[in-house]
């Protein structure tokens, strides 16, 4: 399936969530990752997210069937073309 | 259709994008909005986004048919339950 994941972390804990999610997904914008992921990996990731979050932080996981994302448009500078996202 | 929109703006310009997108969508996390939107409104919004962005900023629009979002899970504190998002 295809997943879009957005996180909102305490400033000094952002890298922790990014490192975790990057093991499974592609970093596409400041606090956004997306990509194909197996059901097993997604279950693992969900557990790790729950273990990581503290009060005031949140993660939203949008789970799509792989062929139903109608359109994805990037306006402005595509951060995935920026080396800091590689 | 259903849209998930994420933005990455210069810090002092965040409110400008939020105000714009909120005219059409619901604010669900720090830099994330989502909701049902007509094709006409989405076309208008896309134009306004392009007019608003400056170098270094970006917006990603994920466009879904209304029935293809398999699952949406919020981990941690759901910001939509927080009055600052109302």
PDB file of C-alpha atoms in Angstrom:
ATOM      1  CA  UNK A   1       0.000   0.000   0.000  1.00  0.00           C
ATOM      2  CA  UNK A   2       0.941   3.639  -0.269  1.00  0.00           C
ATOM      3  CA  UNK A   3       1.325   5.774   2.825  1.00  0.00           C
ATOM      4  CA  UNK A   4       1.601   9.513   3.398  1.00  0.00           C
ATOM      5  CA  UNK A   5       2.825  10.349   6.898  1.00  0.00           C
ATOM      6  CA  UNK A   6       2.974  13.784   8.533  1.00  0.00           C
ATOM      7  CA  UNK A   7       4.482  14.499  11.928  1.00  0.00           C
ATOM      8  CA  UNK A   8       4.467  17.382  14.367  1.00  0.00           C
ATOM      9  CA  UNK A   9       7.182  16.973  17.001  1.00  0.00           C
ATOM     10  CA  UNK A  10       8.838  19.081  19.647  1.00  0.00           C
ATOM     11  CA  UNK A  11      11.579  20.995  17.821  1.00  0.00           C
ATOM     12  CA  UNK A  12      14.479  19.146  19.403  1.00  0.00           C
ATOM     13  CA  UNK A  13      12.880  15.745  18.758  1.00  0.00           C
ATOM     14  CA  UNK A  14      12.151  16.160  15.057  1.00  0.00           C
ATOM     15  CA  UNK A  15      15.225  14.250  13.926  1.00  0.00           C
ATOM     16  CA  UNK A  16      14.257  11.265  16.017  1.00  0.00           C
ATOM     17  CA  UNK A  17      10.943  10.830  14.201  1.00  0.00           C
ATOM     18  CA  UNK A  18      12.519  11.546  10.840  1.00  0.00           C
ATOM     19  CA  UNK A  19      15.175   8.889  11.376  1.00  0.00           C
ATOM     20  CA  UNK A  20      12.547   6.348  12.362  1.00  0.00           C
ATOM     21  CA  UNK A  21      10.192   6.986   9.454  1.00  0.00           C
ATOM     22  CA  UNK A  22      13.009   7.191   6.925  1.00  0.00           C
ATOM     23  CA  UNK A  23      13.764   3.545   7.513  1.00  0.00           C
ATOM     24  CA  UNK A  24      10.523   2.795   5.659  1.00  0.00           C
ATOM     25  CA  UNK A  25       9.470   5.882   3.683  1.00  0.00           C
ATOM     26  CA  UNK A  26      10.875   8.694   1.550  1.00  0.00           C
ATOM     27  CA  UNK A  27      11.252  12.171   3.016  1.00  0.00           C
ATOM     28  CA  UNK A  28       9.420  14.543   0.671  1.00  0.00           C
ATOM     29  CA  UNK A  29       8.914  17.731   2.678  1.00  0.00           C
ATOM     30  CA  UNK A  30       9.908  19.210   6.019  1.00  0.00           C
ATOM     31  CA  UNK A  31       7.697  16.962   8.162  1.00  0.00           C
ATOM     32  CA  UNK A  32       6.215  14.696   5.475  1.00  0.00           C
ATOM     33  CA  UNK A  33       7.224  11.253   4.238  1.00  0.00           C
ATOM     34  CA  UNK A  34       5.556   8.931   1.773  1.00  0.00           C
ATOM     35  CA  UNK A  35       6.043   5.701  -0.102  1.00  0.00           C
ATOM     36  CA  UNK A  36       5.116   2.105  -0.747  1.00  0.00           C
ATOM     37  CA  UNK A  37       5.241  -0.007   2.381  1.00  0.00           C
ATOM     38  CA  UNK A  38       4.253  -3.576   3.177  1.00  0.00           C
ATOM     39  CA  UNK A  39       1.524  -4.266   5.702  1.00  0.00           C
ATOM     40  CA  UNK A  40       4.080  -5.854   8.004  1.00  0.00           C
ATOM     41  CA  UNK A  41       6.445  -2.912   7.898  1.00  0.00           C
ATOM     42  CA  UNK A  42       3.551  -0.513   8.409  1.00  0.00           C
ATOM     43  CA  UNK A  43       2.456  -2.399  11.504  1.00  0.00           C
ATOM     44  CA  UNK A  44       6.018  -2.231  12.845  1.00  0.00           C
ATOM     45  CA  UNK A  45       6.268   1.459  12.045  1.00  0.00           C
ATOM     46  CA  UNK A  46       2.937   2.210  13.760  1.00  0.00           C
ATOM     47  CA  UNK A  47       4.197   0.546  16.915  1.00  0.00           C
ATOM     48  CA  UNK A  48       7.485   2.426  16.848  1.00  0.00           C
ATOM     49  CA  UNK A  49       5.655   5.724  16.333  1.00  0.00           C
ATOM     50  CA  UNK A  50       3.448   5.099  19.342  1.00  0.00           C
ATOM     51  CA  UNK A  51       6.515   4.285  21.433  1.00  0.00           C
ATOM     52  CA  UNK A  52       8.276   7.468  20.328  1.00  0.00           C
ATOM     53  CA  UNK A  53       5.611  10.153  20.754  1.00  0.00           C
ATOM     54  CA  UNK A  54       5.309  12.251  23.898  1.00  0.00           C
ATOM     55  CA  UNK A  55       2.565  14.665  24.947  1.00  0.00           C
ATOM     56  CA  UNK A  56       1.926  17.457  22.482  1.00  0.00           C
ATOM     57  CA  UNK A  57       3.328  15.567  19.497  1.00  0.00           C
ATOM     58  CA  UNK A  58       1.343  13.866  16.773  1.00  0.00           C
ATOM     59  CA  UNK A  59       1.666  11.756  13.649  1.00  0.00           C
ATOM     60  CA  UNK A  60      -1.052  11.265  11.034  1.00  0.00           C
ATOM     61  CA  UNK A  61      -0.809   8.231   8.745  1.00  0.00           C
ATOM     62  CA  UNK A  62      -2.885   8.264   5.545  1.00  0.00           C
ATOM     63  CA  UNK A  63      -3.097   4.788   4.089  1.00  0.00           C
ATOM     64  CA  UNK A  64      -4.041   4.513   0.442  1.00  0.00           C
ATOM     65  CA  UNK A  65      -4.376   1.573  -1.849  1.00  0.00           C
ATOM     66  CA  UNK A  66      -1.442   1.890  -4.224  1.00  0.00           C
ATOM     67  CA  UNK A  67      -3.409   2.673  -7.351  1.00  0.00           C
ATOM     68  CA  UNK A  68      -5.864   5.215  -6.026  1.00  0.00           C
ATOM     69  CA  UNK A  69      -3.765   8.315  -5.509  1.00  0.00           C
ATOM     70  CA  UNK A  70      -5.329  10.384  -8.263  1.00  0.00           C
ATOM     71  CA  UNK A  71      -2.817  13.146  -8.343  1.00  0.00           C
ATOM     72  CA  UNK A  72       0.192  14.459  -6.469  1.00  0.00           C
ATOM     73  CA  UNK A  73       1.317  17.981  -7.325  1.00  0.00           C
ATOM     74  CA  UNK A  74       4.277  19.831  -5.867  1.00  0.00           C
ATOM     75  CA  UNK A  75       4.123  23.621  -5.976  1.00  0.00           C
ATOM     76  CA  UNK A  76       7.188  25.735  -5.365  1.00  0.00           C
ATOM     77  CA  UNK A  77      10.548  24.168  -4.704  1.00  0.00           C
ATOM     78  CA  UNK A  78      10.340  20.396  -4.655  1.00  0.00           C
ATOM     79  CA  UNK A  79      12.281  19.508  -1.524  1.00  0.00           C
ATOM     80  CA  UNK A  80      13.033  16.043  -2.836  1.00  0.00           C
ATOM     81  CA  UNK A  81      15.328  17.705  -5.381  1.00  0.00           C
ATOM     82  CA  UNK A  82      17.216  19.356  -2.536  1.00  0.00           C
ATOM     83  CA  UNK A  83      20.294  17.537  -1.313  1.00  0.00           C
ATOM     84  CA  UNK A  84      19.379  18.120   2.328  1.00  0.00           C
ATOM     85  CA  UNK A  85      16.584  15.598   1.820  1.00  0.00           C
ATOM     86  CA  UNK A  86      18.810  12.884   0.389  1.00  0.00           C
TER      87      UNK A  86
ATOM     88  CA  UNK B   1     -12.751  14.710  -4.130  1.00  0.00           C
ATOM     89  CA  UNK B   2     -10.673  14.495  -0.986  1.00  0.00           C
ATOM     90  CA  UNK B   3      -7.448  16.445  -0.660  1.00  0.00           C
ATOM     91  CA  UNK B   4      -4.551  16.300   1.791  1.00  0.00           C
ATOM     92  CA  UNK B   5      -2.334  19.377   1.573  1.00  0.00           C
ATOM     93  CA  UNK B   6       1.019  19.928   3.288  1.00  0.00           C
ATOM     94  CA  UNK B   7       2.989  23.153   3.198  1.00  0.00           C
ATOM     95  CA  UNK B   8       6.506  24.237   4.084  1.00  0.00           C
ATOM     96  CA  UNK B   9       6.747  28.028   4.293  1.00  0.00           C
ATOM     97  CA  UNK B  10       9.205  30.580   5.574  1.00  0.00           C
ATOM     98  CA  UNK B  11       8.445  30.922   9.283  1.00  0.00           C
ATOM     99  CA  UNK B  12       7.006  34.431   9.064  1.00  0.00           C
ATOM    100  CA  UNK B  13       4.790  33.520   6.099  1.00  0.00           C
ATOM    101  CA  UNK B  14       3.160  30.396   7.534  1.00  0.00           C
ATOM    102  CA  UNK B  15      -0.017  32.179   8.564  1.00  0.00           C
ATOM    103  CA  UNK B  16      -0.536  33.496   5.063  1.00  0.00           C
ATOM    104  CA  UNK B  17      -0.681  29.984   3.580  1.00  0.00           C
ATOM    105  CA  UNK B  18      -2.770  28.701   6.459  1.00  0.00           C
ATOM    106  CA  UNK B  19      -5.338  31.472   6.015  1.00  0.00           C
ATOM    107  CA  UNK B  20      -5.564  30.764   2.291  1.00  0.00           C
ATOM    108  CA  UNK B  21      -5.968  26.994   2.591  1.00  0.00           C
ATOM    109  CA  UNK B  22      -8.380  27.247   5.494  1.00  0.00           C
ATOM    110  CA  UNK B  23     -10.909  28.895   3.216  1.00  0.00           C
ATOM    111  CA  UNK B  24     -11.319  25.470   1.590  1.00  0.00           C
ATOM    112  CA  UNK B  25      -9.920  22.798   3.913  1.00  0.00           C
ATOM    113  CA  UNK B  26      -9.713  21.801   7.568  1.00  0.00           C
ATOM    114  CA  UNK B  27      -6.524  22.390   9.526  1.00  0.00           C
ATOM    115  CA  UNK B  28      -5.528  19.034  11.034  1.00  0.00           C
ATOM    116  CA  UNK B  29      -1.895  19.425  12.033  1.00  0.00           C
ATOM    117  CA  UNK B  30       0.775  22.103  12.180  1.00  0.00           C
ATOM    118  CA  UNK B  31       1.280  22.425   8.417  1.00  0.00           C
ATOM    119  CA  UNK B  32      -1.365  19.984   7.158  1.00  0.00           C
ATOM    120  CA  UNK B  33      -4.941  20.537   5.957  1.00  0.00           C
ATOM    121  CA  UNK B  34      -7.430  18.130   4.459  1.00  0.00           C
ATOM    122  CA  UNK B  35     -11.016  17.841   3.366  1.00  0.00           C
ATOM    123  CA  UNK B  36     -13.617  17.429   0.659  1.00  0.00           C
ATOM    124  CA  UNK B  37     -13.293  20.052  -2.042  1.00  0.00           C
ATOM    125  CA  UNK B  38     -14.988  20.592  -5.387  1.00  0.00           C
ATOM    126  CA  UNK B  39     -12.948  20.500  -8.584  1.00  0.00           C
ATOM    127  CA  UNK B  40     -13.656  24.180  -9.116  1.00  0.00           C
ATOM    128  CA  UNK B  41     -12.518  25.212  -5.670  1.00  0.00           C
ATOM    129  CA  UNK B  42      -9.426  23.038  -5.993  1.00  0.00           C
ATOM    130  CA  UNK B  43      -8.514  24.716  -9.258  1.00  0.00           C
ATOM    131  CA  UNK B  44      -8.930  28.121  -7.595  1.00  0.00           C
ATOM    132  CA  UNK B  45      -6.869  27.038  -4.606  1.00  0.00           C
ATOM    133  CA  UNK B  46      -4.079  25.682  -6.814  1.00  0.00           C
ATOM    134  CA  UNK B  47      -3.841  29.046  -8.572  1.00  0.00           C
ATOM    135  CA  UNK B  48      -3.766  30.950  -5.296  1.00  0.00           C
ATOM    136  CA  UNK B  49      -1.063  28.663  -3.931  1.00  0.00           C
ATOM    137  CA  UNK B  50       1.121  29.256  -6.969  1.00  0.00           C
ATOM    138  CA  UNK B  51       0.649  33.011  -6.594  1.00  0.00           C
ATOM    139  CA  UNK B  52       1.584  32.886  -2.909  1.00  0.00           C
ATOM    140  CA  UNK B  53       4.747  30.766  -2.876  1.00  0.00           C
ATOM    141  CA  UNK B  54       8.213  32.268  -2.990  1.00  0.00           C
ATOM    142  CA  UNK B  55      11.584  30.573  -3.448  1.00  0.00           C
ATOM    143  CA  UNK B  56      12.343  27.905  -0.867  1.00  0.00           C
ATOM    144  CA  UNK B  57       8.684  27.243  -0.028  1.00  0.00           C
ATOM    145  CA  UNK B  58       6.595  24.329  -1.192  1.00  0.00           C
ATOM    146  CA  UNK B  59       3.112  22.847  -1.075  1.00  0.00           C
ATOM    147  CA  UNK B  60       2.224  19.252  -1.904  1.00  0.00           C
ATOM    148  CA  UNK B  61      -1.383  18.454  -2.826  1.00  0.00           C
ATOM    149  CA  UNK B  62      -2.500  14.803  -2.646  1.00  0.00           C
ATOM    150  CA  UNK B  63      -5.756  14.371  -4.510  1.00  0.00           C
ATOM    151  CA  UNK B  64      -7.806  11.300  -3.683  1.00  0.00           C
ATOM    152  CA  UNK B  65     -11.157  10.128  -4.861  1.00  0.00           C
ATOM    153  CA  UNK B  66     -13.435  10.376  -1.873  1.00  0.00           C
ATOM    154  CA  UNK B  67     -13.680   6.643  -1.242  1.00  0.00           C
ATOM    155  CA  UNK B  68     -10.070   5.564  -1.644  1.00  0.00           C
ATOM    156  CA  UNK B  69      -8.601   6.727   1.609  1.00  0.00           C
ATOM    157  CA  UNK B  70      -8.304   3.323   3.245  1.00  0.00           C
ATOM    158  CA  UNK B  71      -7.338   4.536   6.662  1.00  0.00           C
ATOM    159  CA  UNK B  72      -6.403   7.674   8.521  1.00  0.00           C
ATOM    160  CA  UNK B  73      -4.825   7.231  11.940  1.00  0.00           C
ATOM    161  CA  UNK B  74      -3.764   9.951  14.340  1.00  0.00           C
ATOM    162  CA  UNK B  75      -1.065   9.022  16.854  1.00  0.00           C
ATOM    163  CA  UNK B  76      -0.366  11.186  19.847  1.00  0.00           C
ATOM    164  CA  UNK B  77      -2.333  14.315  20.556  1.00  0.00           C
ATOM    165  CA  UNK B  78      -4.915  14.923  17.852  1.00  0.00           C
ATOM    166  CA  UNK B  79      -4.415  18.602  17.088  1.00  0.00           C
ATOM    167  CA  UNK B  80      -7.944  18.942  15.750  1.00  0.00           C
ATOM    168  CA  UNK B  81      -9.138  18.492  19.316  1.00  0.00           C
ATOM    169  CA  UNK B  82      -7.014  21.447  20.360  1.00  0.00           C
ATOM    170  CA  UNK B  83      -8.762  24.802  20.436  1.00  0.00           C
ATOM    171  CA  UNK B  84      -5.853  26.528  18.722  1.00  0.00           C
ATOM    172  CA  UNK B  85      -6.859  24.668  15.575  1.00  0.00           C
ATOM    173  CA  UNK B  86     -10.487  25.768  15.640  1.00  0.00           C
TER     174      UNK B  86
END
